[in-house]
């Protein structure tokens, strides 16, 4: 069971609307969590939809603090279980010829300094994250880790991180004289890729960047929430309310420690998807031996593998976590009588 | 479509074709010429007319052809190019030749911000001046700017070669990079950790060849090097015959 304490006071002051006690109302419609992001062309017309099994993304897998091979295994399983995983092509390529395979659904991050980006990253991701700004690393810097530099700059799979050092990251695209240039970048990506484009930025820049996202006709915004998500969604809603309904870009949130209940509250307030790094990161950062059964550990110490079950314990753990979280989302949305996350409205939450 | 002096030539207009159709026609025409084309001849020529500042034009071309574009192009023109030898007879916008993998792009005018951003190979030659962040995040290849260059040239770069014929704005270079910078004019300031040094003999030779290849007039002796201080110190130790420590 995945439960996280939320630290957002305004979110904690909200609760999901209980069923009415003065009349009969049918609830319990099966909920479909499939998420669709409308993909537009340069003229702003919808051309197709990027279909994602779940409204969830693993946005910044910390593979550089773990092992790239482990990430490749974990990412493939997580994506197979419906979680969209952020991975660049160079992160999927190794010296093993069979490992240079992509997976579905994949998100590719186009950083301001194009770190790790290759032409293949236009070709098969479901979503391209056009990143403005840069999250801080473990030491509080805006920097790329030495292991990231090794993989991104040496795609032959035998990179030695000791030859590389951490490097400062750009937080604004050096080829943009101002935010108006975003529309030309979006146009470029549209011509090279059929992926949906989500522009990601820090919630502190929302007032400047959301209008730019709208005018550039990107498909949505992925907001890195540094404060209370309710406040962020309120500001986003005010900006979006100025638009006609058919022009509204989707809003995804990347916030710390959102449990399923908080996600559903945020969905009611206008968010369509969430980053789940808080619990997904453990698949890479936890001691790998803890993700193995006793028999698998014993087999590993003998230099062999244990295959009594078709599915190794670590894989089972990932699949269970994703399925459990999805079920928690599904259950809560179902309890509100909505058939899909997109049908949730602000009326589905109320103040405590 | 015709042949001039044995040279295949195709004329297309950006005014009447959208970019996807233009790229498709170029690729089809070049592949239609067949692999048994006389290799001693120049690459086939594609004349593109009607250029008027279109954005994201002629991207991801991967053909053995010469491309002459008559007029200016907008942002991200000729990005992610392979093999092609392209010439823009006019200005280019921001991010021209972004992510170029191989080939040549010549801009016979000025270029905007971030020209050659994130390029990994090939040659970008700008015969006018270039805006801010020239060669930002470049990982390889060569950039020549005959005129002046704006601020932060080479920022976030990892490697490659940059030749600046004119003056340069503030914060030139990137101290953690293997980018080699040659400058003829003066830099308003260097980025932290960068230093200026005279050319070595081997640099003169290399730069001379680069200038000839890029069809830029000038004597290599007029240029100076800009490189990370740590690299410069390591090179000076090398000259003295001392053991070179890992400068990183």
PDB file of C-alpha atoms in Angstrom, chain A residues 50-324:
ATOM      1  CA  UNK A  50      -1.035  10.460 -27.578  1.00  0.00           C
ATOM      2  CA  UNK A  51      -2.597   7.636 -25.593  1.00  0.00           C
ATOM      3  CA  UNK A  52      -1.089   6.731 -22.234  1.00  0.00           C
ATOM      4  CA  UNK A  53      -2.319   3.804 -20.132  1.00  0.00           C
ATOM      5  CA  UNK A  54      -2.071   5.823 -16.910  1.00  0.00           C
ATOM      6  CA  UNK A  55      -1.925   9.525 -16.037  1.00  0.00           C
ATOM      7  CA  UNK A  56       1.449   8.944 -14.385  1.00  0.00           C
ATOM      8  CA  UNK A  57       5.032   9.664 -15.362  1.00  0.00           C
ATOM      9  CA  UNK A  58       8.409   8.834 -13.838  1.00  0.00           C
ATOM     10  CA  UNK A  59       9.957  12.161 -14.747  1.00  0.00           C
ATOM     11  CA  UNK A  60      13.521  12.157 -13.417  1.00  0.00           C
ATOM     12  CA  UNK A  61      14.694   8.592 -12.826  1.00  0.00           C
ATOM     13  CA  UNK A  62      17.967   8.930 -10.871  1.00  0.00           C
ATOM     14  CA  UNK A  63      19.756   6.240 -12.868  1.00  0.00           C
ATOM     15  CA  UNK A  64      23.012   8.173 -12.561  1.00  0.00           C
ATOM     16  CA  UNK A  65      22.996   7.427  -8.817  1.00  0.00           C
ATOM     17  CA  UNK A  66      22.398   3.753  -9.487  1.00  0.00           C
ATOM     18  CA  UNK A  67      23.298   1.596 -12.442  1.00  0.00           C
ATOM     19  CA  UNK A  68      22.284   2.285 -16.028  1.00  0.00           C
ATOM     20  CA  UNK A  69      21.667  -1.407 -16.776  1.00  0.00           C
ATOM     21  CA  UNK A  70      19.406  -1.644 -13.742  1.00  0.00           C
ATOM     22  CA  UNK A  71      17.516   1.426 -14.997  1.00  0.00           C
ATOM     23  CA  UNK A  72      17.042  -0.142 -18.415  1.00  0.00           C
ATOM     24  CA  UNK A  73      15.520  -3.262 -16.834  1.00  0.00           C
ATOM     25  CA  UNK A  74      13.360  -1.334 -14.390  1.00  0.00           C
ATOM     26  CA  UNK A  75      12.177   1.221 -16.975  1.00  0.00           C
ATOM     27  CA  UNK A  76      11.071  -1.484 -19.380  1.00  0.00           C
ATOM     28  CA  UNK A  77       9.038  -3.241 -16.692  1.00  0.00           C
ATOM     29  CA  UNK A  78       7.516   0.012 -15.387  1.00  0.00           C
ATOM     30  CA  UNK A  79       6.557   1.098 -18.898  1.00  0.00           C
ATOM     31  CA  UNK A  80       5.086  -2.324 -19.579  1.00  0.00           C
ATOM     32  CA  UNK A  81       2.958  -1.868 -16.458  1.00  0.00           C
ATOM     33  CA  UNK A  82       1.617   1.401 -17.894  1.00  0.00           C
ATOM     34  CA  UNK A  83       3.874   4.016 -16.328  1.00  0.00           C
ATOM     35  CA  UNK A  84       5.337   6.570 -18.729  1.00  0.00           C
ATOM     36  CA  UNK A  85       9.089   6.689 -18.113  1.00  0.00           C
ATOM     37  CA  UNK A  86      11.472   9.485 -19.015  1.00  0.00           C
ATOM     38  CA  UNK A  87      14.458   8.126 -20.927  1.00  0.00           C
ATOM     39  CA  UNK A  88      16.618   9.446 -23.727  1.00  0.00           C
ATOM     40  CA  UNK A  89      17.788   7.228 -26.546  1.00  0.00           C
ATOM     41  CA  UNK A  90      21.398   7.384 -25.364  1.00  0.00           C
ATOM     42  CA  UNK A  91      20.270   6.098 -21.969  1.00  0.00           C
ATOM     43  CA  UNK A  92      18.770   3.035 -23.641  1.00  0.00           C
ATOM     44  CA  UNK A  93      21.745   2.202 -25.852  1.00  0.00           C
ATOM     45  CA  UNK A  94      24.489  -0.046 -24.564  1.00  0.00           C
ATOM     46  CA  UNK A  95      27.182  -2.217 -26.053  1.00  0.00           C
ATOM     47  CA  UNK A  96      24.707  -5.088 -26.034  1.00  0.00           C
ATOM     48  CA  UNK A  97      23.017  -5.003 -29.424  1.00  0.00           C
ATOM     49  CA  UNK A  98      19.668  -6.238 -28.115  1.00  0.00           C
ATOM     50  CA  UNK A  99      19.363  -3.496 -25.527  1.00  0.00           C
ATOM     51  CA  UNK A 100      19.008  -0.543 -27.880  1.00  0.00           C
ATOM     52  CA  UNK A 101      15.264  -0.934 -27.884  1.00  0.00           C
ATOM     53  CA  UNK A 102      12.879   1.729 -26.879  1.00  0.00           C
ATOM     54  CA  UNK A 103       9.735   1.103 -24.874  1.00  0.00           C
ATOM     55  CA  UNK A 104       6.211   2.414 -24.734  1.00  0.00           C
ATOM     56  CA  UNK A 105       5.197   4.804 -23.281  1.00  0.00           C
ATOM     57  CA  UNK A 106       8.383   6.846 -23.258  1.00  0.00           C
ATOM     58  CA  UNK A 107       8.899  10.518 -22.461  1.00  0.00           C
ATOM     59  CA  UNK A 108      11.975  12.244 -23.877  1.00  0.00           C
ATOM     60  CA  UNK A 109      13.303  15.341 -22.131  1.00  0.00           C
ATOM     61  CA  UNK A 110      14.541  18.122 -24.404  1.00  0.00           C
ATOM     62  CA  UNK A 111      16.705  20.129 -22.002  1.00  0.00           C
ATOM     63  CA  UNK A 112      17.701  23.751 -22.628  1.00  0.00           C
ATOM     64  CA  UNK A 113      21.273  22.630 -23.349  1.00  0.00           C
ATOM     65  CA  UNK A 114      20.083  19.535 -25.305  1.00  0.00           C
ATOM     66  CA  UNK A 115      22.089  17.371 -22.903  1.00  0.00           C
ATOM     67  CA  UNK A 116      21.816  13.771 -24.059  1.00  0.00           C
ATOM     68  CA  UNK A 117      19.414  14.625 -26.856  1.00  0.00           C
ATOM     69  CA  UNK A 118      19.813  12.894 -30.217  1.00  0.00           C
ATOM     70  CA  UNK A 119      17.739  12.836 -33.365  1.00  0.00           C
ATOM     71  CA  UNK A 120      16.297   9.434 -32.360  1.00  0.00           C
ATOM     72  CA  UNK A 121      14.554  11.183 -29.486  1.00  0.00           C
ATOM     73  CA  UNK A 122      12.202  12.806 -31.959  1.00  0.00           C
ATOM     74  CA  UNK A 123      11.186   9.493 -33.408  1.00  0.00           C
ATOM     75  CA  UNK A 124       9.314   7.285 -30.957  1.00  0.00           C
ATOM     76  CA  UNK A 125       8.458   8.934 -27.632  1.00  0.00           C
ATOM     77  CA  UNK A 126       4.793   9.416 -26.765  1.00  0.00           C
ATOM     78  CA  UNK A 127       5.620  12.747 -25.159  1.00  0.00           C
ATOM     79  CA  UNK A 128       8.460  15.235 -25.537  1.00  0.00           C
ATOM     80  CA  UNK A 129       9.099  17.316 -22.437  1.00  0.00           C
ATOM     81  CA  UNK A 130      10.345  20.710 -23.569  1.00  0.00           C
ATOM     82  CA  UNK A 131      12.109  21.638 -20.359  1.00  0.00           C
ATOM     83  CA  UNK A 132      12.574  25.228 -19.269  1.00  0.00           C
ATOM     84  CA  UNK A 133      14.654  25.559 -16.141  1.00  0.00           C
ATOM     85  CA  UNK A 134      16.294  22.704 -14.398  1.00  0.00           C
ATOM     86  CA  UNK A 135      15.524  20.921 -11.135  1.00  0.00           C
ATOM     87  CA  UNK A 136      18.295  21.121  -8.536  1.00  0.00           C
ATOM     88  CA  UNK A 137      20.526  18.090  -8.125  1.00  0.00           C
ATOM     89  CA  UNK A 138      21.178  16.339  -4.799  1.00  0.00           C
ATOM     90  CA  UNK A 139      23.638  19.084  -3.805  1.00  0.00           C
ATOM     91  CA  UNK A 140      21.356  21.934  -4.792  1.00  0.00           C
ATOM     92  CA  UNK A 141      23.167  22.777  -8.022  1.00  0.00           C
ATOM     93  CA  UNK A 142      21.727  23.167 -11.476  1.00  0.00           C
ATOM     94  CA  UNK A 143      24.085  20.600 -12.897  1.00  0.00           C
ATOM     95  CA  UNK A 144      24.341  17.312 -14.751  1.00  0.00           C
ATOM     96  CA  UNK A 145      25.909  14.455 -12.813  1.00  0.00           C
ATOM     97  CA  UNK A 146      29.225  12.986 -13.983  1.00  0.00           C
ATOM     98  CA  UNK A 147      27.519   9.671 -14.750  1.00  0.00           C
ATOM     99  CA  UNK A 148      24.962  11.471 -16.886  1.00  0.00           C
ATOM    100  CA  UNK A 149      27.735  13.211 -18.797  1.00  0.00           C
ATOM    101  CA  UNK A 150      29.443   9.847 -19.322  1.00  0.00           C
ATOM    102  CA  UNK A 151      26.377   8.209 -20.829  1.00  0.00           C
ATOM    103  CA  UNK A 152      25.287  11.219 -22.855  1.00  0.00           C
ATOM    104  CA  UNK A 153      28.716  11.875 -24.316  1.00  0.00           C
ATOM    105  CA  UNK A 154      29.906   8.317 -24.814  1.00  0.00           C
ATOM    106  CA  UNK A 155      27.099   6.287 -26.334  1.00  0.00           C
ATOM    107  CA  UNK A 156      29.144   3.130 -26.771  1.00  0.00           C
ATOM    108  CA  UNK A 157      27.932   1.740 -23.468  1.00  0.00           C
ATOM    109  CA  UNK A 158      31.328   1.333 -21.800  1.00  0.00           C
ATOM    110  CA  UNK A 159      31.564   4.851 -20.484  1.00  0.00           C
ATOM    111  CA  UNK A 160      33.812   5.396 -17.505  1.00  0.00           C
ATOM    112  CA  UNK A 161      32.192   8.044 -15.273  1.00  0.00           C
ATOM    113  CA  UNK A 162      35.604   8.801 -13.735  1.00  0.00           C
ATOM    114  CA  UNK A 163      36.641  10.447 -17.001  1.00  0.00           C
ATOM    115  CA  UNK A 164      33.792  12.919 -16.713  1.00  0.00           C
ATOM    116  CA  UNK A 165      32.913  15.612 -14.213  1.00  0.00           C
ATOM    117  CA  UNK A 166      29.599  17.150 -13.298  1.00  0.00           C
ATOM    118  CA  UNK A 167      28.790  20.022 -15.621  1.00  0.00           C
ATOM    119  CA  UNK A 168      26.620  23.087 -15.128  1.00  0.00           C
ATOM    120  CA  UNK A 169      23.273  22.867 -16.865  1.00  0.00           C
ATOM    121  CA  UNK A 170      21.612  25.631 -18.825  1.00  0.00           C
ATOM    122  CA  UNK A 171      18.224  26.647 -17.527  1.00  0.00           C
ATOM    123  CA  UNK A 172      17.091  28.717 -20.493  1.00  0.00           C
ATOM    124  CA  UNK A 173      17.603  27.617 -24.103  1.00  0.00           C
ATOM    125  CA  UNK A 174      20.653  29.485 -25.399  1.00  0.00           C
ATOM    126  CA  UNK A 175      19.070  29.774 -28.827  1.00  0.00           C
ATOM    127  CA  UNK A 176      16.036  31.676 -27.545  1.00  0.00           C
ATOM    128  CA  UNK A 177      16.423  35.440 -27.349  1.00  0.00           C
ATOM    129  CA  UNK A 178      13.173  35.522 -25.346  1.00  0.00           C
ATOM    130  CA  UNK A 179      10.086  33.443 -24.574  1.00  0.00           C
ATOM    131  CA  UNK A 180       8.502  34.292 -27.906  1.00  0.00           C
ATOM    132  CA  UNK A 181      10.986  31.873 -29.458  1.00  0.00           C
ATOM    133  CA  UNK A 182       9.138  28.991 -27.812  1.00  0.00           C
ATOM    134  CA  UNK A 183       6.604  28.921 -30.627  1.00  0.00           C
ATOM    135  CA  UNK A 184       9.354  28.331 -33.215  1.00  0.00           C
ATOM    136  CA  UNK A 185      10.854  25.546 -31.114  1.00  0.00           C
ATOM    137  CA  UNK A 186       7.425  23.932 -30.801  1.00  0.00           C
ATOM    138  CA  UNK A 187       7.007  24.278 -34.571  1.00  0.00           C
ATOM    139  CA  UNK A 188      10.360  22.573 -35.110  1.00  0.00           C
ATOM    140  CA  UNK A 189       9.502  19.639 -32.854  1.00  0.00           C
ATOM    141  CA  UNK A 190       6.108  19.280 -34.543  1.00  0.00           C
ATOM    142  CA  UNK A 191       7.816  18.891 -37.909  1.00  0.00           C
ATOM    143  CA  UNK A 192      10.248  16.281 -36.649  1.00  0.00           C
ATOM    144  CA  UNK A 193       8.045  14.317 -34.286  1.00  0.00           C
ATOM    145  CA  UNK A 194       4.494  13.146 -33.774  1.00  0.00           C
ATOM    146  CA  UNK A 195       4.860  13.167 -29.986  1.00  0.00           C
ATOM    147  CA  UNK A 196       2.777  15.362 -27.731  1.00  0.00           C
ATOM    148  CA  UNK A 197       4.720  18.359 -26.431  1.00  0.00           C
ATOM    149  CA  UNK A 198       4.547  19.268 -22.752  1.00  0.00           C
ATOM    150  CA  UNK A 199       6.489  22.354 -21.731  1.00  0.00           C
ATOM    151  CA  UNK A 200       7.843  21.887 -18.227  1.00  0.00           C
ATOM    152  CA  UNK A 201       8.704  24.717 -15.884  1.00  0.00           C
ATOM    153  CA  UNK A 202       8.834  25.670 -12.255  1.00  0.00           C
ATOM    154  CA  UNK A 203       5.590  26.827 -10.632  1.00  0.00           C
ATOM    155  CA  UNK A 204       7.317  30.063  -9.627  1.00  0.00           C
ATOM    156  CA  UNK A 205       7.480  30.965 -13.342  1.00  0.00           C
ATOM    157  CA  UNK A 206       3.873  30.058 -14.048  1.00  0.00           C
ATOM    158  CA  UNK A 207       2.654  33.604 -14.683  1.00  0.00           C
ATOM    159  CA  UNK A 208       5.269  34.173 -17.388  1.00  0.00           C
ATOM    160  CA  UNK A 209       5.441  30.716 -18.888  1.00  0.00           C
ATOM    161  CA  UNK A 210       1.870  29.477 -19.082  1.00  0.00           C
ATOM    162  CA  UNK A 211       0.859  32.300 -21.464  1.00  0.00           C
ATOM    163  CA  UNK A 212       3.916  31.413 -23.577  1.00  0.00           C
ATOM    164  CA  UNK A 213       2.872  27.750 -23.605  1.00  0.00           C
ATOM    165  CA  UNK A 214      -0.585  28.746 -24.760  1.00  0.00           C
ATOM    166  CA  UNK A 215       0.611  31.118 -27.457  1.00  0.00           C
ATOM    167  CA  UNK A 216       3.178  28.610 -28.711  1.00  0.00           C
ATOM    168  CA  UNK A 217       0.378  26.024 -29.132  1.00  0.00           C
ATOM    169  CA  UNK A 218       2.200  23.351 -27.194  1.00  0.00           C
ATOM    170  CA  UNK A 219      -0.048  20.476 -26.153  1.00  0.00           C
ATOM    171  CA  UNK A 220       0.324  21.056 -22.437  1.00  0.00           C
ATOM    172  CA  UNK A 221       2.332  22.181 -19.461  1.00  0.00           C
ATOM    173  CA  UNK A 222       4.116  20.073 -16.906  1.00  0.00           C
ATOM    174  CA  UNK A 223       4.477  22.225 -13.819  1.00  0.00           C
ATOM    175  CA  UNK A 224       7.192  21.454 -11.281  1.00  0.00           C
ATOM    176  CA  UNK A 225       5.380  22.394  -8.102  1.00  0.00           C
ATOM    177  CA  UNK A 226       7.543  23.945  -5.424  1.00  0.00           C
ATOM    178  CA  UNK A 227       4.655  24.987  -3.214  1.00  0.00           C
ATOM    179  CA  UNK A 228       1.096  23.949  -2.625  1.00  0.00           C
ATOM    180  CA  UNK A 229      -0.416  22.337  -5.740  1.00  0.00           C
ATOM    181  CA  UNK A 230      -3.802  23.931  -5.018  1.00  0.00           C
ATOM    182  CA  UNK A 231      -2.294  27.384  -5.313  1.00  0.00           C
ATOM    183  CA  UNK A 232      -0.518  26.403  -8.547  1.00  0.00           C
ATOM    184  CA  UNK A 233      -3.641  24.902 -10.069  1.00  0.00           C
ATOM    185  CA  UNK A 234      -5.671  27.950  -9.068  1.00  0.00           C
ATOM    186  CA  UNK A 235      -3.233  30.259 -10.853  1.00  0.00           C
ATOM    187  CA  UNK A 236      -3.149  27.972 -13.881  1.00  0.00           C
ATOM    188  CA  UNK A 237      -6.929  27.858 -13.994  1.00  0.00           C
ATOM    189  CA  UNK A 238      -7.162  31.651 -13.957  1.00  0.00           C
ATOM    190  CA  UNK A 239      -4.812  31.802 -16.923  1.00  0.00           C
ATOM    191  CA  UNK A 240      -6.632  29.050 -18.809  1.00  0.00           C
ATOM    192  CA  UNK A 241     -10.042  30.570 -18.176  1.00  0.00           C
ATOM    193  CA  UNK A 242      -9.072  33.340 -20.573  1.00  0.00           C
ATOM    194  CA  UNK A 243      -9.044  30.775 -23.384  1.00  0.00           C
ATOM    195  CA  UNK A 244     -11.717  29.097 -25.436  1.00  0.00           C
ATOM    196  CA  UNK A 245     -12.392  25.520 -24.260  1.00  0.00           C
ATOM    197  CA  UNK A 246     -10.889  23.826 -27.326  1.00  0.00           C
ATOM    198  CA  UNK A 247      -7.568  25.636 -26.911  1.00  0.00           C
ATOM    199  CA  UNK A 248      -6.900  24.568 -23.313  1.00  0.00           C
ATOM    200  CA  UNK A 249      -3.570  22.776 -22.955  1.00  0.00           C
ATOM    201  CA  UNK A 250      -3.406  19.883 -20.503  1.00  0.00           C
ATOM    202  CA  UNK A 251      -1.736  20.439 -17.138  1.00  0.00           C
ATOM    203  CA  UNK A 252       0.463  17.810 -15.499  1.00  0.00           C
ATOM    204  CA  UNK A 253       1.995  18.264 -12.080  1.00  0.00           C
ATOM    205  CA  UNK A 254       5.332  17.208 -10.659  1.00  0.00           C
ATOM    206  CA  UNK A 255       5.034  17.660  -6.905  1.00  0.00           C
ATOM    207  CA  UNK A 256       6.622  15.903  -3.945  1.00  0.00           C
ATOM    208  CA  UNK A 257       4.783  13.190  -2.078  1.00  0.00           C
ATOM    209  CA  UNK A 258       1.402  13.226  -3.739  1.00  0.00           C
ATOM    210  CA  UNK A 259      -0.598  10.213  -2.626  1.00  0.00           C
ATOM    211  CA  UNK A 260      -3.531   8.872  -4.633  1.00  0.00           C
ATOM    212  CA  UNK A 261      -6.071  10.961  -2.721  1.00  0.00           C
ATOM    213  CA  UNK A 262      -4.084  14.154  -3.378  1.00  0.00           C
ATOM    214  CA  UNK A 263      -3.789  13.233  -7.052  1.00  0.00           C
ATOM    215  CA  UNK A 264      -7.560  12.840  -7.341  1.00  0.00           C
ATOM    216  CA  UNK A 265      -8.115  16.176  -5.583  1.00  0.00           C
ATOM    217  CA  UNK A 266      -5.688  17.792  -8.042  1.00  0.00           C
ATOM    218  CA  UNK A 267      -7.460  16.110 -10.951  1.00  0.00           C
ATOM    219  CA  UNK A 268     -10.696  17.701  -9.775  1.00  0.00           C
ATOM    220  CA  UNK A 269      -8.897  21.045  -9.750  1.00  0.00           C
ATOM    221  CA  UNK A 270      -7.606  20.683 -13.297  1.00  0.00           C
ATOM    222  CA  UNK A 271      -4.510  18.517 -13.409  1.00  0.00           C
ATOM    223  CA  UNK A 272      -4.538  15.596 -15.847  1.00  0.00           C
ATOM    224  CA  UNK A 273      -1.356  13.765 -14.885  1.00  0.00           C
ATOM    225  CA  UNK A 274       1.314  13.426 -12.204  1.00  0.00           C
ATOM    226  CA  UNK A 275       4.966  12.647 -11.712  1.00  0.00           C
ATOM    227  CA  UNK A 276       5.439   9.754  -9.311  1.00  0.00           C
ATOM    228  CA  UNK A 277       9.193  10.033  -8.753  1.00  0.00           C
ATOM    229  CA  UNK A 278       8.806   9.992  -4.963  1.00  0.00           C
ATOM    230  CA  UNK A 279       7.947   6.304  -4.908  1.00  0.00           C
ATOM    231  CA  UNK A 280       9.336   5.188  -8.275  1.00  0.00           C
ATOM    232  CA  UNK A 281      12.872   6.379  -7.431  1.00  0.00           C
ATOM    233  CA  UNK A 282      13.106   3.641  -4.804  1.00  0.00           C
ATOM    234  CA  UNK A 283      13.252   1.029  -7.550  1.00  0.00           C
ATOM    235  CA  UNK A 284      16.660   2.429  -8.422  1.00  0.00           C
ATOM    236  CA  UNK A 285      17.919   3.777  -5.116  1.00  0.00           C
ATOM    237  CA  UNK A 286      16.997   0.958  -2.746  1.00  0.00           C
ATOM    238  CA  UNK A 287      19.612  -1.679  -2.140  1.00  0.00           C
ATOM    239  CA  UNK A 288      19.166  -4.058  -5.049  1.00  0.00           C
ATOM    240  CA  UNK A 289      19.500  -7.115  -2.814  1.00  0.00           C
ATOM    241  CA  UNK A 290      16.427  -5.951  -0.864  1.00  0.00           C
ATOM    242  CA  UNK A 291      14.445  -6.245  -4.070  1.00  0.00           C
ATOM    243  CA  UNK A 292      15.339  -9.929  -4.342  1.00  0.00           C
ATOM    244  CA  UNK A 293      13.809 -12.909  -2.579  1.00  0.00           C
ATOM    245  CA  UNK A 294      15.948 -15.014  -0.209  1.00  0.00           C
ATOM    246  CA  UNK A 295      16.287 -17.681  -2.898  1.00  0.00           C
ATOM    247  CA  UNK A 296      17.272 -15.106  -5.515  1.00  0.00           C
ATOM    248  CA  UNK A 297      19.883 -13.628  -3.139  1.00  0.00           C
ATOM    249  CA  UNK A 298      21.317 -17.079  -2.453  1.00  0.00           C
ATOM    250  CA  UNK A 299      21.415 -17.849  -6.157  1.00  0.00           C
ATOM    251  CA  UNK A 300      23.111 -14.524  -6.861  1.00  0.00           C
ATOM    252  CA  UNK A 301      25.804 -15.196  -4.239  1.00  0.00           C
ATOM    253  CA  UNK A 302      26.503 -18.512  -5.968  1.00  0.00           C
ATOM    254  CA  UNK A 303      26.864 -16.716  -9.263  1.00  0.00           C
ATOM    255  CA  UNK A 304      23.712 -18.145 -10.782  1.00  0.00           C
ATOM    256  CA  UNK A 305      20.085 -17.114 -11.173  1.00  0.00           C
ATOM    257  CA  UNK A 306      16.956 -18.384  -9.547  1.00  0.00           C
ATOM    258  CA  UNK A 307      13.942 -18.845 -11.765  1.00  0.00           C
ATOM    259  CA  UNK A 308      11.313 -20.703  -9.810  1.00  0.00           C
ATOM    260  CA  UNK A 309       8.771 -18.017 -10.605  1.00  0.00           C
ATOM    261  CA  UNK A 310       8.403 -16.569 -14.074  1.00  0.00           C
ATOM    262  CA  UNK A 311       8.616 -13.081 -12.600  1.00  0.00           C
ATOM    263  CA  UNK A 312      11.554 -11.998 -10.402  1.00  0.00           C
ATOM    264  CA  UNK A 313      10.697 -10.316  -7.106  1.00  0.00           C
ATOM    265  CA  UNK A 314      11.923  -6.878  -8.175  1.00  0.00           C
ATOM    266  CA  UNK A 315       9.692  -6.981 -11.219  1.00  0.00           C
ATOM    267  CA  UNK A 316       6.740  -8.104  -9.140  1.00  0.00           C
ATOM    268  CA  UNK A 317       7.386  -5.250  -6.722  1.00  0.00           C
ATOM    269  CA  UNK A 318       7.324  -2.664  -9.529  1.00  0.00           C
ATOM    270  CA  UNK A 319       4.194  -4.087 -11.127  1.00  0.00           C
ATOM    271  CA  UNK A 320       2.436  -4.284  -7.761  1.00  0.00           C
ATOM    272  CA  UNK A 321       3.312  -0.698  -6.844  1.00  0.00           C
ATOM    273  CA  UNK A 322       1.982   0.666 -10.143  1.00  0.00           C
ATOM    274  CA  UNK A 323      -1.124  -1.482 -10.056  1.00  0.00           C
ATOM    275  CA  UNK A 324      -1.828  -0.597  -6.401  1.00  0.00           C
TER     276      UNK A 324
END
